[in-house]
Amino acid sequence: MAKGRAELMAFLDEIDVSTETMEHPPLFTVEESKRLRGTIEGAHTKNLFLKDKKDQIFLLVAKEDAEIDMKTLHKRLGSARLSFGKPELLEELLGVRPGSVTPFSVINDTEQRVTVILDEALLSYDVLNFHPLENTATTKIGRDDLFTFLKATGHEPQILAASGDAV
């Protein structure tokens, strides 16, 4: 059974990562998030659950307004052509539903099937915001603490210029 928000928060405490969580109505899109967020500091993100033709799975984490060219992203990743992963696969591997995708969900990927890709542009921010496994809250985490969390789950993130004009 997938870990939920309470288990995530306990794990973050266990590895000495401090966060701050704000409650809000369910959000399913970046546009909904923009309207509701108010003055929450830090970078707000989009998280793309992707699968290539060779069944490699990726979680791409980028700034909410990053332009990601899905037609060329596979070249940047060195993978086969990409498409969005099916909701059933998302739930099976990361224990979340569409609208709640977050790097925190790799806590449920105990077999490390998902490769986490952090867009290089996102890393210019000290504070990052993600859903804590559900889309009814936003959790602020420091950039370095995100790395601590990812490594503690066995996911060494790849840093890639995934947005913009880089090739």
Coordinates of C-alpha atoms in Angstrom, one line a residue:
M1 CA 0.0 0.0 0.0
A2 CA 1.3 3.4 -0.9
K3 CA 2.5 5.8 1.7
G4 CA 0.3 8.9 2.3
R5 CA 0.9 12.4 3.5
A6 CA 1.4 11.4 7.2
E7 CA 4.0 8.9 6.3
L8 CA 5.8 11.4 4.0
M9 CA 5.9 14.0 6.8
A10 CA 7.2 11.4 9.3
F11 CA 9.9 10.4 6.8
L12 CA 10.9 14.1 6.3
D13 CA 11.2 14.5 10.0
E14 CA 13.2 11.3 10.3
I15 CA 15.8 12.6 7.8
D16 CA 15.9 16.1 9.4
V17 CA 14.2 17.9 6.5
S18 CA 12.1 20.9 7.5
T19 CA 9.1 21.9 5.5
E20 CA 6.0 24.1 5.8
T21 CA 2.6 23.0 4.5
M22 CA -0.3 25.2 3.6
E23 CA -3.8 23.7 3.2
H24 CA -6.1 24.7 0.3
P25 CA -8.9 23.4 -1.9
P26 CA -8.0 20.7 -4.4
L27 CA -5.9 21.9 -7.3
F28 CA -5.6 20.0 -10.6
T29 CA -3.8 22.5 -12.9
V30 CA -1.0 25.1 -12.8
E31 CA -3.7 27.7 -13.6
E32 CA -5.8 26.8 -10.6
S33 CA -2.7 27.0 -8.5
K34 CA -1.8 30.4 -9.7
R35 CA -5.2 31.8 -8.8
L36 CA -5.2 30.4 -5.3
R37 CA -1.7 30.6 -4.0
G38 CA -1.5 34.1 -2.9
T39 CA 2.0 35.0 -1.7
I40 CA 3.6 31.6 -1.1
E41 CA 7.3 32.2 -1.6
G42 CA 9.5 30.2 -3.8
A43 CA 9.2 28.4 -7.2
H44 CA 5.9 26.8 -8.0
T45 CA 6.3 23.7 -10.2
K46 CA 4.8 21.3 -12.7
N47 CA 5.7 17.6 -12.5
L48 CA 5.4 15.5 -15.6
F49 CA 5.1 11.7 -15.3
L50 CA 6.7 10.4 -18.6
K51 CA 7.3 7.0 -20.2
D52 CA 9.4 6.2 -23.2
K53 CA 8.9 3.6 -25.9
K54 CA 11.4 1.3 -24.0
D55 CA 9.4 1.5 -20.8
Q56 CA 11.8 3.8 -19.0
I57 CA 9.9 6.0 -16.5
F58 CA 10.7 9.6 -15.8
L59 CA 9.5 12.3 -13.4
L60 CA 10.4 15.7 -14.8
V61 CA 10.2 18.5 -12.3
A62 CA 10.2 22.1 -13.7
K63 CA 9.1 25.6 -12.9
E64 CA 5.4 25.9 -13.5
D65 CA 5.9 28.2 -16.5
A66 CA 8.8 26.3 -18.1
E67 CA 8.3 25.5 -21.7
I68 CA 9.0 21.9 -22.3
D69 CA 9.2 20.7 -25.9
M70 CA 7.9 17.2 -25.7
K71 CA 9.0 16.5 -29.3
T72 CA 12.7 17.0 -28.5
L73 CA 12.9 16.2 -24.8
H74 CA 13.8 12.6 -25.5
K75 CA 17.0 13.8 -27.2
R76 CA 17.9 15.8 -24.1
L77 CA 17.3 12.8 -21.9
G78 CA 19.0 10.3 -24.3
S79 CA 15.9 8.2 -24.2
A80 CA 13.4 6.8 -26.7
R81 CA 10.4 9.0 -27.7
L82 CA 8.3 10.1 -24.7
S83 CA 4.6 10.2 -23.8
F84 CA 2.7 10.9 -20.6
G85 CA 2.5 7.8 -18.4
K86 CA -1.0 6.4 -17.9
P87 CA -2.8 7.2 -14.6
E88 CA -2.8 3.5 -13.7
L89 CA 1.0 3.3 -14.0
L90 CA 1.4 6.6 -12.0
E91 CA -0.7 5.2 -9.2
E92 CA 1.1 1.8 -9.3
L93 CA 4.6 3.3 -9.2
L94 CA 4.2 6.6 -7.3
G95 CA 1.0 6.0 -5.3
V96 CA -0.7 9.3 -6.5
R97 CA -3.3 10.3 -9.0
P98 CA -3.1 12.9 -11.8
G99 CA -3.2 16.3 -10.2
S100 CA -1.1 15.2 -7.2
V101 CA 2.2 14.3 -9.0
T102 CA 5.1 15.5 -7.0
P103 CA 8.8 14.6 -6.4
F104 CA 7.6 13.6 -2.9
S105 CA 5.8 10.6 -4.5
V106 CA 9.1 8.8 -5.2
I107 CA 8.8 7.8 -1.5
N108 CA 6.5 5.1 -3.0
D109 CA 8.9 4.0 -5.7
T110 CA 10.7 1.5 -3.6
E111 CA 12.1 -0.3 -6.7
Q112 CA 13.6 2.9 -8.1
R113 CA 11.9 2.5 -11.5
V114 CA 11.4 6.2 -11.8
T115 CA 14.3 8.5 -12.9
V116 CA 13.9 11.9 -11.4
I117 CA 14.9 14.8 -13.7
L118 CA 15.2 18.3 -12.2
D119 CA 15.1 21.1 -14.8
E120 CA 18.3 23.1 -14.3
A121 CA 16.4 26.4 -14.3
L122 CA 14.4 25.4 -11.3
L123 CA 17.5 25.1 -9.2
S124 CA 18.1 28.8 -9.2
Y125 CA 15.4 29.0 -6.5
D126 CA 16.2 28.4 -2.8
V127 CA 12.6 27.4 -1.9
L128 CA 10.4 25.0 -4.0
N129 CA 6.7 24.1 -3.6
F130 CA 5.1 20.7 -4.2
H131 CA 2.0 18.9 -3.2
P132 CA 2.6 16.5 -0.3
L133 CA 1.1 13.5 -2.1
E134 CA -2.3 15.1 -2.4
N135 CA -3.5 18.2 -4.1
T136 CA -5.2 19.8 -1.1
A137 CA -2.0 21.3 0.2
T138 CA 1.3 22.8 -0.8
T139 CA 4.6 22.0 1.0
K140 CA 7.6 24.4 0.9
I141 CA 11.0 22.7 1.0
G142 CA 14.5 24.1 0.5
R143 CA 16.3 23.2 -2.7
D144 CA 19.1 21.4 -0.8
D145 CA 16.5 19.6 1.4
L146 CA 14.8 18.3 -1.8
F147 CA 18.1 16.7 -2.8
T148 CA 18.4 15.2 0.7
F149 CA 14.9 13.7 0.4
L150 CA 15.5 12.3 -3.1
K151 CA 18.8 10.7 -2.1
A152 CA 17.2 9.2 1.1
T153 CA 14.6 7.5 -1.1
G154 CA 17.3 6.0 -3.4
H155 CA 16.6 8.5 -6.2
E156 CA 19.7 10.4 -7.3
P157 CA 18.2 13.2 -9.5
Q158 CA 19.6 14.0 -12.9
I159 CA 20.0 17.8 -13.6
L160 CA 19.1 18.6 -17.1
A161 CA 18.3 21.8 -19.1
A162 CA 14.9 20.5 -20.0
S163 CA 13.2 23.8 -20.7
G164 CA 14.1 26.6 -23.0
D165 CA 16.2 26.4 -26.1
A166 CA 19.0 24.1 -24.9
V167 CA 19.5 20.9 -27.0

